[in-house]
mmCIF file with all atom_site columns, C-alpha atoms in Angstrom:
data_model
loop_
_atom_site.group_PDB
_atom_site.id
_atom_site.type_symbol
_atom_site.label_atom_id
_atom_site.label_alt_id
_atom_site.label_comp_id
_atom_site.label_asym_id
_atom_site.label_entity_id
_atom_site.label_seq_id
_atom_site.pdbx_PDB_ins_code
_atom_site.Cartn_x
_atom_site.Cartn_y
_atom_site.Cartn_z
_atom_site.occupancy
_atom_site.B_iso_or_equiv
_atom_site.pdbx_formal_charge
_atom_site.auth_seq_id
_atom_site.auth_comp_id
_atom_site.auth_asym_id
_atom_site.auth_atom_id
_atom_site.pdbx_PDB_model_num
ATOM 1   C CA . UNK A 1 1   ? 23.936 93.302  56.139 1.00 40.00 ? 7   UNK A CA 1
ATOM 2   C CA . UNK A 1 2   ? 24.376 97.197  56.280 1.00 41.00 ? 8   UNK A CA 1
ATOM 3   C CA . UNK A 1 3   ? 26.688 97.020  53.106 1.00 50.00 ? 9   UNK A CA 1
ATOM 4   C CA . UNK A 1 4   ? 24.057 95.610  51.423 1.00 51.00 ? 10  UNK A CA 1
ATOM 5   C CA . UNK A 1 5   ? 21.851 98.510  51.590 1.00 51.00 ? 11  UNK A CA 1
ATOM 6   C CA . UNK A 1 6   ? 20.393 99.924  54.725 1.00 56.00 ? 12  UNK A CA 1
ATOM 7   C CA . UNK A 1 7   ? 23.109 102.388 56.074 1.00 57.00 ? 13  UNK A CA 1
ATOM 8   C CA . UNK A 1 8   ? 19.928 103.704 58.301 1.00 61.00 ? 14  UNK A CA 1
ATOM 9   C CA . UNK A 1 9   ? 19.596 100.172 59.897 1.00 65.00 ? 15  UNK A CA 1
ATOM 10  C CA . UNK A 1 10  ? 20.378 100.326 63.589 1.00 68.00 ? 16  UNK A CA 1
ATOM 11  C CA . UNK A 1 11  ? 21.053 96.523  63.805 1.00 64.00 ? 17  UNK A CA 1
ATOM 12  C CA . UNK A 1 12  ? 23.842 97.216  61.613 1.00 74.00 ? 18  UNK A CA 1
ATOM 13  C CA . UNK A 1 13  ? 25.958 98.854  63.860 1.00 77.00 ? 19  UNK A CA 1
ATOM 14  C CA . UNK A 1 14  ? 28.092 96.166  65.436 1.00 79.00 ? 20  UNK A CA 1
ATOM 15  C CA . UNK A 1 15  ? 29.301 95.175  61.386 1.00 76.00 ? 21  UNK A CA 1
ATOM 16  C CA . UNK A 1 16  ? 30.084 98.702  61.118 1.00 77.00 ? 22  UNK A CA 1
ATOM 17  C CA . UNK A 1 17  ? 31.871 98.894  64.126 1.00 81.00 ? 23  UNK A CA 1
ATOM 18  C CA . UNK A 1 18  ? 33.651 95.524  63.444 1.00 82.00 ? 24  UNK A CA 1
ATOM 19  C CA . UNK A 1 19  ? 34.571 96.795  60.119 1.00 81.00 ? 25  UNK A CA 1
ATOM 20  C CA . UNK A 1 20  ? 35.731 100.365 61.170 1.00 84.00 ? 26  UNK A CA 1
ATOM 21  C CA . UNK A 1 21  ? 37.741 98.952  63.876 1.00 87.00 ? 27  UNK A CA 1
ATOM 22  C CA . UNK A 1 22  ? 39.868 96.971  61.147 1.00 84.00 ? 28  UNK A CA 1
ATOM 23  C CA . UNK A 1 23  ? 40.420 100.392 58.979 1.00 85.00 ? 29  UNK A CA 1
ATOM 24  C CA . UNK A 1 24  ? 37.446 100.265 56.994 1.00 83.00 ? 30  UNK A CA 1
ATOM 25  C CA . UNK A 1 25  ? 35.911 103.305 55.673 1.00 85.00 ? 31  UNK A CA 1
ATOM 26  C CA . UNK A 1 26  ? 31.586 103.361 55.717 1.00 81.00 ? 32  UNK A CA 1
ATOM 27  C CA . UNK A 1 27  ? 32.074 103.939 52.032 1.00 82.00 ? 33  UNK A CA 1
ATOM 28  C CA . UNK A 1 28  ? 34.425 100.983 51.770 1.00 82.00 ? 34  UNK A CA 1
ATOM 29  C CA . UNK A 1 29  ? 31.382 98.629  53.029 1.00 81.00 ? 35  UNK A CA 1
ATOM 30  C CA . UNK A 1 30  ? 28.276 100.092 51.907 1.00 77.00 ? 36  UNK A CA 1
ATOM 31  C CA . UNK A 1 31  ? 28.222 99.752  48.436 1.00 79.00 ? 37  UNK A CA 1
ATOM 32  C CA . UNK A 1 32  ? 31.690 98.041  46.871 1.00 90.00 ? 38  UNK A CA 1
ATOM 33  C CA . UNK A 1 33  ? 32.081 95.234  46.050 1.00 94.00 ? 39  UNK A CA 1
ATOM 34  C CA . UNK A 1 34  ? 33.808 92.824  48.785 1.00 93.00 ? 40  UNK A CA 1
ATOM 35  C CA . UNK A 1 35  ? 36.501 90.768  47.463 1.00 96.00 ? 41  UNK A CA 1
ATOM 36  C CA . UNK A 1 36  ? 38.017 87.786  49.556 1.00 97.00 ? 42  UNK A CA 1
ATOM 37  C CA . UNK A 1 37  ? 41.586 87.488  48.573 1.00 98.00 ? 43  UNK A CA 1
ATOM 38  C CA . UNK A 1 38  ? 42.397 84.063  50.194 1.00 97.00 ? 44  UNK A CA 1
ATOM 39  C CA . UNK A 1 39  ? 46.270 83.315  50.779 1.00 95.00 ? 45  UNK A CA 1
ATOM 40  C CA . UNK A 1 40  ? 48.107 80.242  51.418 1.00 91.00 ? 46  UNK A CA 1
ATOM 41  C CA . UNK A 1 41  ? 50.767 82.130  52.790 1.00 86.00 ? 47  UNK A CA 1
ATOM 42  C CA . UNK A 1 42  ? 53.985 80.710  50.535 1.00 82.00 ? 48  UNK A CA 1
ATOM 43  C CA . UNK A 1 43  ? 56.643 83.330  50.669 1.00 79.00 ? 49  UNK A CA 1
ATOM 44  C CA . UNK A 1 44  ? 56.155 84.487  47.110 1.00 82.00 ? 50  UNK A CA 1
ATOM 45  C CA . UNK A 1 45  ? 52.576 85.193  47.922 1.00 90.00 ? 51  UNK A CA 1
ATOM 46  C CA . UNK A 1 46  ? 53.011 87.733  50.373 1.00 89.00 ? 52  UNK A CA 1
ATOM 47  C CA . UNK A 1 47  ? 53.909 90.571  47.981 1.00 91.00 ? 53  UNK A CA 1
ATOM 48  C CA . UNK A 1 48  ? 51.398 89.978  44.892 1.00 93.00 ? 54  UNK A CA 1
ATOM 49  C CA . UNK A 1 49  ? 48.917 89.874  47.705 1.00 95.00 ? 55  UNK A CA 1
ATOM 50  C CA . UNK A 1 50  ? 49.716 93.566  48.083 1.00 95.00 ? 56  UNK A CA 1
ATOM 51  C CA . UNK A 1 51  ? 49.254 93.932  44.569 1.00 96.00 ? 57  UNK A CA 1
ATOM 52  C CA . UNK A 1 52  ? 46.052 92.074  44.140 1.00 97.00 ? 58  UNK A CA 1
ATOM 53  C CA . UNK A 1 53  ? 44.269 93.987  46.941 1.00 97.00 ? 59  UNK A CA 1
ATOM 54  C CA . UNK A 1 54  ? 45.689 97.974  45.212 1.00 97.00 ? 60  UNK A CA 1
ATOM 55  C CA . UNK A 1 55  ? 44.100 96.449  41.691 1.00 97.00 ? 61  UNK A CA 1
ATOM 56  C CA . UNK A 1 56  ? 41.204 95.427  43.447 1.00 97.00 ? 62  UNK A CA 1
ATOM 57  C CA . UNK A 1 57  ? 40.601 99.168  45.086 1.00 96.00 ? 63  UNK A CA 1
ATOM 58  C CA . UNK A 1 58  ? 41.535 100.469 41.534 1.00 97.00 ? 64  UNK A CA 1
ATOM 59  C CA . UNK A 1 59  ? 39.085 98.705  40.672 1.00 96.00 ? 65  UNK A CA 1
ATOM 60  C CA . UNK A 1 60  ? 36.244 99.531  42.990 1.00 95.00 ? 66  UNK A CA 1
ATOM 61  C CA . UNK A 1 61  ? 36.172 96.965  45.213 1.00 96.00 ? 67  UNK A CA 1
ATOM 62  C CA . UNK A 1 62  ? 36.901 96.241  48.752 1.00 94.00 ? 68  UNK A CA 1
ATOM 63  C CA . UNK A 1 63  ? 39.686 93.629  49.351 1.00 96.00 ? 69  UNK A CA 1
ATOM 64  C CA . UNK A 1 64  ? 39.263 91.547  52.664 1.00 94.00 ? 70  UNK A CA 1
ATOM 65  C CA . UNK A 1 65  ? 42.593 89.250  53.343 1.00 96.00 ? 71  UNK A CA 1
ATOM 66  C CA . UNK A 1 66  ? 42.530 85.846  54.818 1.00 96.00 ? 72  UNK A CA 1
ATOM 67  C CA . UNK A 1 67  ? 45.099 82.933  55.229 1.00 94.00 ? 73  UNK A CA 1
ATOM 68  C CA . UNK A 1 68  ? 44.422 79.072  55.437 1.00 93.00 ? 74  UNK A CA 1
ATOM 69  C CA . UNK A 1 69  ? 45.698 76.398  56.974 1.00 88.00 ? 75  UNK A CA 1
ATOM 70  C CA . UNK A 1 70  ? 48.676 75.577  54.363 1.00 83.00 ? 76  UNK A CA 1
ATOM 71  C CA . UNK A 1 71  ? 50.856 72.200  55.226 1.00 78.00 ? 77  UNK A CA 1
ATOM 72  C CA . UNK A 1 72  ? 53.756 71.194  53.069 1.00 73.00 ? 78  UNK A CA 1
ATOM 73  C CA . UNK A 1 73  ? 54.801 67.541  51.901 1.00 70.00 ? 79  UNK A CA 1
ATOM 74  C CA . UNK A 1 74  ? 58.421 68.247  52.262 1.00 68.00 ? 80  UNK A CA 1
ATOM 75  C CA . UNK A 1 75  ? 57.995 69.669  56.049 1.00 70.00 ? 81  UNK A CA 1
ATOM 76  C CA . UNK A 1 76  ? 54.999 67.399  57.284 1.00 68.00 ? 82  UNK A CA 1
ATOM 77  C CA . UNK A 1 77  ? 57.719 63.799  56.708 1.00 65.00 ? 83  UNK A CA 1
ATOM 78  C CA . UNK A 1 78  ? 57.470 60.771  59.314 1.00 65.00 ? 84  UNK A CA 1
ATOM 79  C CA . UNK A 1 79  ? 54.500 61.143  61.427 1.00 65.00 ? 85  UNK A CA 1
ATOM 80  C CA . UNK A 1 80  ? 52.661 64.213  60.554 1.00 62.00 ? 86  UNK A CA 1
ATOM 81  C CA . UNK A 1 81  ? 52.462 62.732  56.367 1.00 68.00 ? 87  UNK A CA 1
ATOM 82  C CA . UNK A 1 82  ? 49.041 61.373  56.977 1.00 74.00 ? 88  UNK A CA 1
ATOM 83  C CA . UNK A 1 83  ? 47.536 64.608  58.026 1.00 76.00 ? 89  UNK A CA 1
ATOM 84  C CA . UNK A 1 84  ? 48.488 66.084  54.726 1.00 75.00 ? 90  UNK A CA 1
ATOM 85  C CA . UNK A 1 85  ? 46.412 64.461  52.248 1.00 79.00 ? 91  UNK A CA 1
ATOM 86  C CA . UNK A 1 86  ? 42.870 65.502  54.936 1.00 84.00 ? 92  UNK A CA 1
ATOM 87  C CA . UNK A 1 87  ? 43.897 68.581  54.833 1.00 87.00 ? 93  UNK A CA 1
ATOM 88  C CA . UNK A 1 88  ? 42.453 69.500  51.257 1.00 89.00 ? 94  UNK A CA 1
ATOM 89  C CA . UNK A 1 89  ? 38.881 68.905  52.763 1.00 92.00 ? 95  UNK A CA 1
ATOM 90  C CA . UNK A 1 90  ? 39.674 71.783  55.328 1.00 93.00 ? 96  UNK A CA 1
ATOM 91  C CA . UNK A 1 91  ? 40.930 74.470  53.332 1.00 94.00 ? 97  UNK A CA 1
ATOM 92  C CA . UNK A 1 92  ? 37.832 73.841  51.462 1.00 96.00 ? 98  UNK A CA 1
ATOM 93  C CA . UNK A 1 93  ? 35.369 73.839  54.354 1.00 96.00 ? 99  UNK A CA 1
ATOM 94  C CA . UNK A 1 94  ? 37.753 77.110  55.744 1.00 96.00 ? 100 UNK A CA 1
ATOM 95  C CA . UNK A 1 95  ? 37.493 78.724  52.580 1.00 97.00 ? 101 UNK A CA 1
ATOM 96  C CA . UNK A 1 96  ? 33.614 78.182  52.177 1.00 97.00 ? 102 UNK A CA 1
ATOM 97  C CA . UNK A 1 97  ? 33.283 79.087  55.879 1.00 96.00 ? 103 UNK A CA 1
ATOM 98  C CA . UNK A 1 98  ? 35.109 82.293  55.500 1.00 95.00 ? 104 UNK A CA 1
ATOM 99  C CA . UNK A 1 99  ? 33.310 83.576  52.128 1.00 96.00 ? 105 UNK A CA 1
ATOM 100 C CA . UNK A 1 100 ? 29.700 82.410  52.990 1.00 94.00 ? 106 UNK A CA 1
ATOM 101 C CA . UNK A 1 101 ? 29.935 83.742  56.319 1.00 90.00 ? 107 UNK A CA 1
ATOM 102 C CA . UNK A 1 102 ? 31.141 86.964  55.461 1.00 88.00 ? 108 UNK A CA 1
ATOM 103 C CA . UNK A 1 103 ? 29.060 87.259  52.323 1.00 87.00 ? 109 UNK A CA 1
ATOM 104 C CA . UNK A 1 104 ? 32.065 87.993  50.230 1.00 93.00 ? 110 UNK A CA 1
ATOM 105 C CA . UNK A 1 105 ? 31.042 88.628  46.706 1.00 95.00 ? 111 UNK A CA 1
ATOM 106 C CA . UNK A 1 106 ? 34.005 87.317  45.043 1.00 97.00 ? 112 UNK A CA 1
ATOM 107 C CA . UNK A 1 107 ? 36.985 85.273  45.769 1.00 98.00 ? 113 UNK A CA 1
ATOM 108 C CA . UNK A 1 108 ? 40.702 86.046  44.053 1.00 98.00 ? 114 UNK A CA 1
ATOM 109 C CA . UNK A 1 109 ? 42.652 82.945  45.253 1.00 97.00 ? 115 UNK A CA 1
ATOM 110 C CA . UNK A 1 110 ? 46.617 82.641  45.772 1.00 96.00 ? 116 UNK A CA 1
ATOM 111 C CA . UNK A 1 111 ? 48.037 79.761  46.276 1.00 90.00 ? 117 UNK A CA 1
ATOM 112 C CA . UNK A 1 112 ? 50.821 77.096  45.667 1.00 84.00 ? 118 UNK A CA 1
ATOM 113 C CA . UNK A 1 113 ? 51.019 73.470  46.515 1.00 80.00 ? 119 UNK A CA 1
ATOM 114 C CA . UNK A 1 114 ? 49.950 70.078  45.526 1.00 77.00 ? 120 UNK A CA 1
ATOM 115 C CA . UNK A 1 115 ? 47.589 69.779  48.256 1.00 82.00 ? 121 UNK A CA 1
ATOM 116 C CA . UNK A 1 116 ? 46.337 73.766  48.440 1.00 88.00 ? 122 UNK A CA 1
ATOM 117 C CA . UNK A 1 117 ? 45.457 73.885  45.101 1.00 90.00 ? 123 UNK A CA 1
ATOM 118 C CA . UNK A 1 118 ? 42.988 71.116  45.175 1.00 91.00 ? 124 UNK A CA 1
ATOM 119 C CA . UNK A 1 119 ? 41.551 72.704  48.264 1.00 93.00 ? 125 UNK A CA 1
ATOM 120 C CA . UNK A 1 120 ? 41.367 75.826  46.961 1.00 95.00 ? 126 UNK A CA 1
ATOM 121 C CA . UNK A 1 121 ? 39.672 74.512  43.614 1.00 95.00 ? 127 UNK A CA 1
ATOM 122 C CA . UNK A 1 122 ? 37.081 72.294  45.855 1.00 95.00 ? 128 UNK A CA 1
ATOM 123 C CA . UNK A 1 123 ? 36.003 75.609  47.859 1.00 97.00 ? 129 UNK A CA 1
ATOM 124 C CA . UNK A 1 124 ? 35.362 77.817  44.290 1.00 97.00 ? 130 UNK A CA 1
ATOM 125 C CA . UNK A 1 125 ? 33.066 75.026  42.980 1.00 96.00 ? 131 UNK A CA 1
ATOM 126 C CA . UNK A 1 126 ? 30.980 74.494  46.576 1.00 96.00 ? 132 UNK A CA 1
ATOM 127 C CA . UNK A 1 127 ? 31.044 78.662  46.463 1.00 96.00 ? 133 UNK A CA 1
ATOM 128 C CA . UNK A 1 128 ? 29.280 79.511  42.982 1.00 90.00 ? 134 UNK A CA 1
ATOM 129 C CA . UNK A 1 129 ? 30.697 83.087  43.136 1.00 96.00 ? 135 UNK A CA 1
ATOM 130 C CA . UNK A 1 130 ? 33.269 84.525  41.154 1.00 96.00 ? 136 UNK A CA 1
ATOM 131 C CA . UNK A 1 131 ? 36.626 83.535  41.385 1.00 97.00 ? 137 UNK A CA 1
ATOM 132 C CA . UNK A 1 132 ? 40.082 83.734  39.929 1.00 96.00 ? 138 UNK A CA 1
ATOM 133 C CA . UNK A 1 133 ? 43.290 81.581  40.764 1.00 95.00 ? 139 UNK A CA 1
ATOM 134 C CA . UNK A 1 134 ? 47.059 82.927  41.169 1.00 93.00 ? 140 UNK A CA 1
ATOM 135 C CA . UNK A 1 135 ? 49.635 80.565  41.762 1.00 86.00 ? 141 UNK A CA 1
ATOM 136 C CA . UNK A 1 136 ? 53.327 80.838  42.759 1.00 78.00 ? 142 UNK A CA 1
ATOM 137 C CA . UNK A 1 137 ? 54.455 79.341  40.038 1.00 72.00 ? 143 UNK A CA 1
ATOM 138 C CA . UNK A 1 138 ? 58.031 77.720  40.552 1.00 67.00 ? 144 UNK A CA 1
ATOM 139 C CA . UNK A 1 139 ? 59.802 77.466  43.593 1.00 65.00 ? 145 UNK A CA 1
ATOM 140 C CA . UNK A 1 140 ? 63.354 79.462  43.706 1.00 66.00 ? 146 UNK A CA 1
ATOM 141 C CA . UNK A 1 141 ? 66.602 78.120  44.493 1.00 67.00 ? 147 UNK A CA 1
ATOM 142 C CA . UNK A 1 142 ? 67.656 78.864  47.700 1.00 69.00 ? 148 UNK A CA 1
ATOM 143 C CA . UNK A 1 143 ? 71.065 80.005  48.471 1.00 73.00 ? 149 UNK A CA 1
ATOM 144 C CA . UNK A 1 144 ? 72.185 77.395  51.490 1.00 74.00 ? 150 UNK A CA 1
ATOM 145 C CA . UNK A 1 145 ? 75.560 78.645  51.779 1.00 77.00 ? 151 UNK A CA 1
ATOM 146 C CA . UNK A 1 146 ? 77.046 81.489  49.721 1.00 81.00 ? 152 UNK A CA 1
ATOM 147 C CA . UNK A 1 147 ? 77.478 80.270  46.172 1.00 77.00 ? 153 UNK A CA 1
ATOM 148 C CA . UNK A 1 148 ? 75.875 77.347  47.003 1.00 77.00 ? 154 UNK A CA 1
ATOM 149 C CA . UNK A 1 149 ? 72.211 76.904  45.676 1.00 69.00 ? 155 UNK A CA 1
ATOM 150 C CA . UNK A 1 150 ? 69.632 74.167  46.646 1.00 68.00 ? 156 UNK A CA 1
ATOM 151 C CA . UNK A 1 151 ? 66.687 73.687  44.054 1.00 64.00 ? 157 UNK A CA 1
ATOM 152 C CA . UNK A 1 152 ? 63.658 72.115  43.982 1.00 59.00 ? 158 UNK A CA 1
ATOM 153 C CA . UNK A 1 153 ? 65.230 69.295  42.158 1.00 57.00 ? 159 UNK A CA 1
ATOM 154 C CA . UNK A 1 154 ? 66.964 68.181  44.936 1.00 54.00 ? 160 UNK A CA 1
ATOM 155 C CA . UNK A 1 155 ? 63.504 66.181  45.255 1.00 55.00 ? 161 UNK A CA 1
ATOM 156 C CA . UNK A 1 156 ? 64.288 64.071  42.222 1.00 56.00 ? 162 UNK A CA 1
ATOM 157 C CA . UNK A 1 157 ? 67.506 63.090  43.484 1.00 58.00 ? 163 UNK A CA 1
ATOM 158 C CA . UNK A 1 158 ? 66.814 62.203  47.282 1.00 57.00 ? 164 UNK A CA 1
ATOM 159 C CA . UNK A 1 159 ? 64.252 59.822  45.254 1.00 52.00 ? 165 UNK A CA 1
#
């Protein structure tokens, strides 16, 4: 790949061009380091992924954004449960798709999710590169009507 080296390579040019055409700089691609940030796309993920990408340019690097496939147990009830569990296996395969194909050179994972998670951790040990792992942490109440808060403990009690 032209970022791996031979800026003189004429092959190169389509990655260049692919890469320019998405805002990247030559300098961006050349030599930096390009670092996968990989999203699951929960709400609360949306702004540290902002801030993971600005430390990894203050850093040196080159961030490159993607999203995965990202079901939820309390949306996915009646028929669309049993698709849920199979879903680990392709965030993985997504993931390792993604990274390999793209020859990433490390991976900063966000994510949240009993099912993500798992994924997420299956795809950093098939990958061998470095990685690191932020979570959302816990979910937030929601306000349903005004003064009125739903929790994530509202689980619990429907079981």
């Amino acid at each position: 790949m032209y970022r791996r080296g031979n800026e003189n390579d004429m092959t190169e040019a389509y990655f260049i061009g692919l890469m320019g055409s998405t805002g990247y700089r030559q300098k961006d691609i050349s030599r930096k380091p390009i670092i996968a940030v990989v999203n699951s796309g929960h709400k609360p993920l949306r702004e540290l992924a902002g801030y993971v990408k600005e430390g990894i340019w203050a850093a040196g690097g080159t961030p490159a954004e993607f999203c995965v496939p990202a079901p939820c147990d309390g949306m996915a009830q009646g028929g669309g449960m049993h698709y849920v569990l199979p879903q680990r296996d392709l965030i993985a395969a997504s993931i390792e798709t993604m990274v390999s194909a793209h020859s990433f050179d490390g991976v900063v994972f966000l994510c949240s999710c009993d099912k993500i998670v798992p994924g997420m951790l299956m795809a950093a040990a098939a990958l061998n590169k470095p990685c690191m792992f932020l979570t959302a942490g816990s979910m937030l109440p929601y306000e349903a009507d005004e003064g009125t808060y739903v929790t994530p403990d509202l689980k619990d009690s429907i079981g």
